[in-house]
Tab-separated table of C-alpha atoms in Angstrom:
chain	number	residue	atom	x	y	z
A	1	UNK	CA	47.582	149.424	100.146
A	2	UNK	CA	48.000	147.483	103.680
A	3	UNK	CA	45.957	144.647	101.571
A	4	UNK	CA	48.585	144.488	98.760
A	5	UNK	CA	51.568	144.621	101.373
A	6	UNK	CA	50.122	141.797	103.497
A	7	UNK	CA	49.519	139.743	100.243
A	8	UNK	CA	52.921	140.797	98.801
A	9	UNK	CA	54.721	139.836	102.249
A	10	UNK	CA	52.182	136.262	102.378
A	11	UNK	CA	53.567	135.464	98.860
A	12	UNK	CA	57.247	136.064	99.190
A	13	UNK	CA	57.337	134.202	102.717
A	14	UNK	CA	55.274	130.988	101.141
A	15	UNK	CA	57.919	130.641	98.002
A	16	UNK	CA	61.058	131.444	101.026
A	17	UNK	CA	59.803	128.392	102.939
A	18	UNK	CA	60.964	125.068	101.662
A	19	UNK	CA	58.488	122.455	100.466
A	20	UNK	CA	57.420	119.533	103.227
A	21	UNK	CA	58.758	117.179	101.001
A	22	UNK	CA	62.262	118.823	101.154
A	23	UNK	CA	62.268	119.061	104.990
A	24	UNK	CA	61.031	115.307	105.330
A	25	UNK	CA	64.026	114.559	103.132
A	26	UNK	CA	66.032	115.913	105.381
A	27	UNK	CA	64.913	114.355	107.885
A	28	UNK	CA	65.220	110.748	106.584
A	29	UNK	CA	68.888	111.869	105.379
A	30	UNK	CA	69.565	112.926	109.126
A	31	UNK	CA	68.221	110.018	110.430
A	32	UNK	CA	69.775	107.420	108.327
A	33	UNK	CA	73.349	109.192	109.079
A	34	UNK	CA	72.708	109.393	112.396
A	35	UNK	CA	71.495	105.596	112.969
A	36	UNK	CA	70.687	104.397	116.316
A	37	UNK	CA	72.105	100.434	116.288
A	38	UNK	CA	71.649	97.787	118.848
A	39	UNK	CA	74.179	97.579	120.605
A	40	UNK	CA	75.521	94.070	120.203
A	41	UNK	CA	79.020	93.794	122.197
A	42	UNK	CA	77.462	95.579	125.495
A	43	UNK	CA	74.835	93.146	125.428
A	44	UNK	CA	77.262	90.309	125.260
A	45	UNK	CA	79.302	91.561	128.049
A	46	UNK	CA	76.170	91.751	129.995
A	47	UNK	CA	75.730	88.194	129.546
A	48	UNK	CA	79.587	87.217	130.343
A	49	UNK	CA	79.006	89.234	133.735
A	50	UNK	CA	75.619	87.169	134.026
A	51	UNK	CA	77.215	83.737	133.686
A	52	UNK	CA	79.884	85.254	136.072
A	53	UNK	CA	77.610	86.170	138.859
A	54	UNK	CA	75.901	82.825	137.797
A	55	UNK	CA	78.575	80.845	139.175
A	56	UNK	CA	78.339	78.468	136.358
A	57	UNK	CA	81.313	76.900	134.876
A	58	UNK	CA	80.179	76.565	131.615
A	59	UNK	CA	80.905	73.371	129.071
A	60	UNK	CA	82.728	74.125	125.856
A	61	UNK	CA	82.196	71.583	122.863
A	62	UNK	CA	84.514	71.447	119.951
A	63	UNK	CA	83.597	69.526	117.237
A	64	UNK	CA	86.358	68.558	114.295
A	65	UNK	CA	85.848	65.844	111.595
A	66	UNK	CA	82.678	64.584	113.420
A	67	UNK	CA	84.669	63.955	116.741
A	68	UNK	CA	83.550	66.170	119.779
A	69	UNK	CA	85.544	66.809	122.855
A	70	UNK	CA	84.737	68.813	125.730
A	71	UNK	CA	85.607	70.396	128.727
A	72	UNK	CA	84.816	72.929	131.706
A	73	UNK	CA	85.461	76.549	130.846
A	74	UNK	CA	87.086	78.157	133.925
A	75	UNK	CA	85.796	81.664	134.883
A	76	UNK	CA	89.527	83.016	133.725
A	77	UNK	CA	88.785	81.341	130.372
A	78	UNK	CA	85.495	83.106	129.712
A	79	UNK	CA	87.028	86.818	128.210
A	80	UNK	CA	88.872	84.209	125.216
A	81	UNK	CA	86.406	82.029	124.748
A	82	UNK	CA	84.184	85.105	123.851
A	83	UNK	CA	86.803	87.157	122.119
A	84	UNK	CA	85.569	86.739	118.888
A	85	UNK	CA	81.875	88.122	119.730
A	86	UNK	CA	83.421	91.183	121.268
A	87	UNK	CA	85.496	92.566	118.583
A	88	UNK	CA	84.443	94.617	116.698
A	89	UNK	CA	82.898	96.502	118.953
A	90	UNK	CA	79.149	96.720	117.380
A	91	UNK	CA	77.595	99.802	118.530
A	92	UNK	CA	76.354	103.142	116.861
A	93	UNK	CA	79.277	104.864	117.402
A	94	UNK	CA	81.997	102.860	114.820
A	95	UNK	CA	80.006	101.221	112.480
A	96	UNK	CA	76.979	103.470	110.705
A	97	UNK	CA	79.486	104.264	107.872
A	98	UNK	CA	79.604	100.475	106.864
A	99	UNK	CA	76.488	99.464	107.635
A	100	UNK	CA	72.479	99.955	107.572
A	101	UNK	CA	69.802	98.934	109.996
A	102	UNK	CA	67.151	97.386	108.487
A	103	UNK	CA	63.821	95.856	110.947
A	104	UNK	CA	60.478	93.758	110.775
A	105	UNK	CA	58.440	91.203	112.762
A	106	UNK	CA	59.041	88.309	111.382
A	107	UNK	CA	55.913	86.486	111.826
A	108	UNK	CA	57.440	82.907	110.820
A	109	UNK	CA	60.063	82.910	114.060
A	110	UNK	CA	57.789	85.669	115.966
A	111	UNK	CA	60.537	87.970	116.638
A	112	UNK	CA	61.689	91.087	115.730
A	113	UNK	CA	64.417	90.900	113.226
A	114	UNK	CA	66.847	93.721	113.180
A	115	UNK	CA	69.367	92.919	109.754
A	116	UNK	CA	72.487	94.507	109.745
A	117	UNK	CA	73.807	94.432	105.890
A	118	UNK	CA	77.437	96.314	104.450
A	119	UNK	CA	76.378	98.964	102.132
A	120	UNK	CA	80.428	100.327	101.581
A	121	UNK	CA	83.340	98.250	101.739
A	122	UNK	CA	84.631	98.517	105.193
A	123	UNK	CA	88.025	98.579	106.606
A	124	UNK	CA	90.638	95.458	107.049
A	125	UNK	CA	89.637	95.906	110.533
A	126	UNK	CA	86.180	95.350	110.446
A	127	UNK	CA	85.751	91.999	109.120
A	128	UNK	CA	82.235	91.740	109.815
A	129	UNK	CA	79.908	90.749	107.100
A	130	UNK	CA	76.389	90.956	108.252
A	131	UNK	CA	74.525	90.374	111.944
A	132	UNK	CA	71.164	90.324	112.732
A	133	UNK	CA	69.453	90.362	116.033
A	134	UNK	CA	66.041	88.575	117.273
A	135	UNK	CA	64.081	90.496	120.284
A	136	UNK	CA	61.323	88.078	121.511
A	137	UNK	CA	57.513	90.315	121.369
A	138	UNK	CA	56.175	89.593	124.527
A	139	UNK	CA	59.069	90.181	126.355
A	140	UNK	CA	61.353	92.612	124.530
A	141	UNK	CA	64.068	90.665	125.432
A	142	UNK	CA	67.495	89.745	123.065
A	143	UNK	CA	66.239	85.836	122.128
A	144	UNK	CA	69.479	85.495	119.522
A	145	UNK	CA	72.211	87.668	118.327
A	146	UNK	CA	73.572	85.880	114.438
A	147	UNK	CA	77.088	87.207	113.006
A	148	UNK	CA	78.947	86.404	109.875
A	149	UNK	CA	82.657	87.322	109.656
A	150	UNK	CA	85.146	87.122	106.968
A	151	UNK	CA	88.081	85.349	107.728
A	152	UNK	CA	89.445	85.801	104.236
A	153	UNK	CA	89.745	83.408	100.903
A	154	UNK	CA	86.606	81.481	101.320
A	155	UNK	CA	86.999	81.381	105.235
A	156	UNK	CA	83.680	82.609	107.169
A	157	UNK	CA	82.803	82.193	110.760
A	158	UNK	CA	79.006	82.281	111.823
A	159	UNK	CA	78.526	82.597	115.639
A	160	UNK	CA	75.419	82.506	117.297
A	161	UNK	CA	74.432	84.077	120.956
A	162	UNK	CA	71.071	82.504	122.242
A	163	UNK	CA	70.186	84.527	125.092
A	164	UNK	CA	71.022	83.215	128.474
A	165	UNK	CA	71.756	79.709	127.005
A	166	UNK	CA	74.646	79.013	125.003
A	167	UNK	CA	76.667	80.418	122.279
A	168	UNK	CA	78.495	78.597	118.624
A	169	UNK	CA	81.094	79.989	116.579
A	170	UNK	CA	81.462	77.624	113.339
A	171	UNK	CA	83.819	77.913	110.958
A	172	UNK	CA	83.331	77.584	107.032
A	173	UNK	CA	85.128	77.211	104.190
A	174	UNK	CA	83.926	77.548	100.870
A	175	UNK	CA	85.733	76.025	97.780
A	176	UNK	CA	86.421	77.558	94.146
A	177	UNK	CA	83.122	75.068	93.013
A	178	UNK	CA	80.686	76.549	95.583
A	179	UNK	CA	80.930	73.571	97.962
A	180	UNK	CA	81.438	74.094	101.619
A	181	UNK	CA	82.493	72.388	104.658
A	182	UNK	CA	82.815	72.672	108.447
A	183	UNK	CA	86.076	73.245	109.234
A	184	UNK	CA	85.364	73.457	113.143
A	185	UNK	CA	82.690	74.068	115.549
A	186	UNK	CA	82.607	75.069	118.809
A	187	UNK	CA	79.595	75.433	121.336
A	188	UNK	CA	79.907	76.790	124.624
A	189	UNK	CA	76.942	76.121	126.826
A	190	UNK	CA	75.685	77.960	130.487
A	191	UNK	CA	72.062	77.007	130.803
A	192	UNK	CA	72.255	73.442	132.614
């Protein structure tokens, strides 16, 4: 009788407990909704604040038609000039509704590639498109940050953070055949 109870209670508790398969698909669900993203914007204000304590003026280079002027960016000028890589805010916190993490060594660039790609239409707000960060092996260190925003009816801008060097914002647009051209580019440089 103890036999039969002890086989009776084995039995009910093994079809109670949910199959390993289940609970590892709850934990990929889990993880995917609770995403952990680089975060992009803190690691460009950390480089602002480097090129701040720097004491470097850096050179800004705008480039329209093929003609390039430049000039000295002032330490006042440096929150504007980098406006456009601070907003959105990129971080874990705002954007794991819009977006997935996706990450490989890439053994062409040797880098770690971390892809950031839309997968639901995200607010007017938001008007990033896709951004993808390179961490150098050896080193762990950010080597590039890439970012693609819309800027609405065939208008994109691509910037382009290279760690502790420089940084280009270029702006696209793209015509009804396919074809496009650079409206504008602008290069800021701190690494003399």
């Amino acid at each position: 009788m103890i036999i039969g109870l002890g086989l009776a209670l084995l039995l009910l508790n093994s079809c109670n407990r949910p199959s390993e398969k289940k609970i590892n698909d709850k934990l990929h669900t889990e993880d995917s909704i609770h995403q952990s993203f680089f975060p992009v914007t803190n690691y460009i204000k950390g480089q602002i604040k480097a090129i701040i304590d720097k004491g470097v003026n850096p050179v800004k280079y705008v480039t329209i038609n093929d003609h390039t002027d430049s000039s000295w960016l002032k330490v006042e000028e440096l929150p504007q000039a980098f406006e456009d890589f601070l907003h959105p805010v990129i971080d874990s916190a705002n954007l794991t509704s819009w977006f997935k993490e996706s990450g490989f060594m890439d053994q062409t660039i040797n880098a770690f590639t971390f892809t950031y790609e839309a997968t639901a239409p995200a607010p007017d707000s938001i008007n990033l498109l896709h951004w993808d960060v390179y961490i150098d092996p050896p080193t762990g260190n950010v080597r590039r940050v890439y970012l693609v925003k819309s800027e609405g009816e065939g208008n994109s801008r691509q910037m382009t953070w290279q760690g502790d060097k420089w940084c280009k914002i270029v702006d696209i647009n793209t015509k009804p055949d396919g074809t496009s051209v650079v409206e504008k580019e602008v290069k800021i440089s701190w690494d003399f």
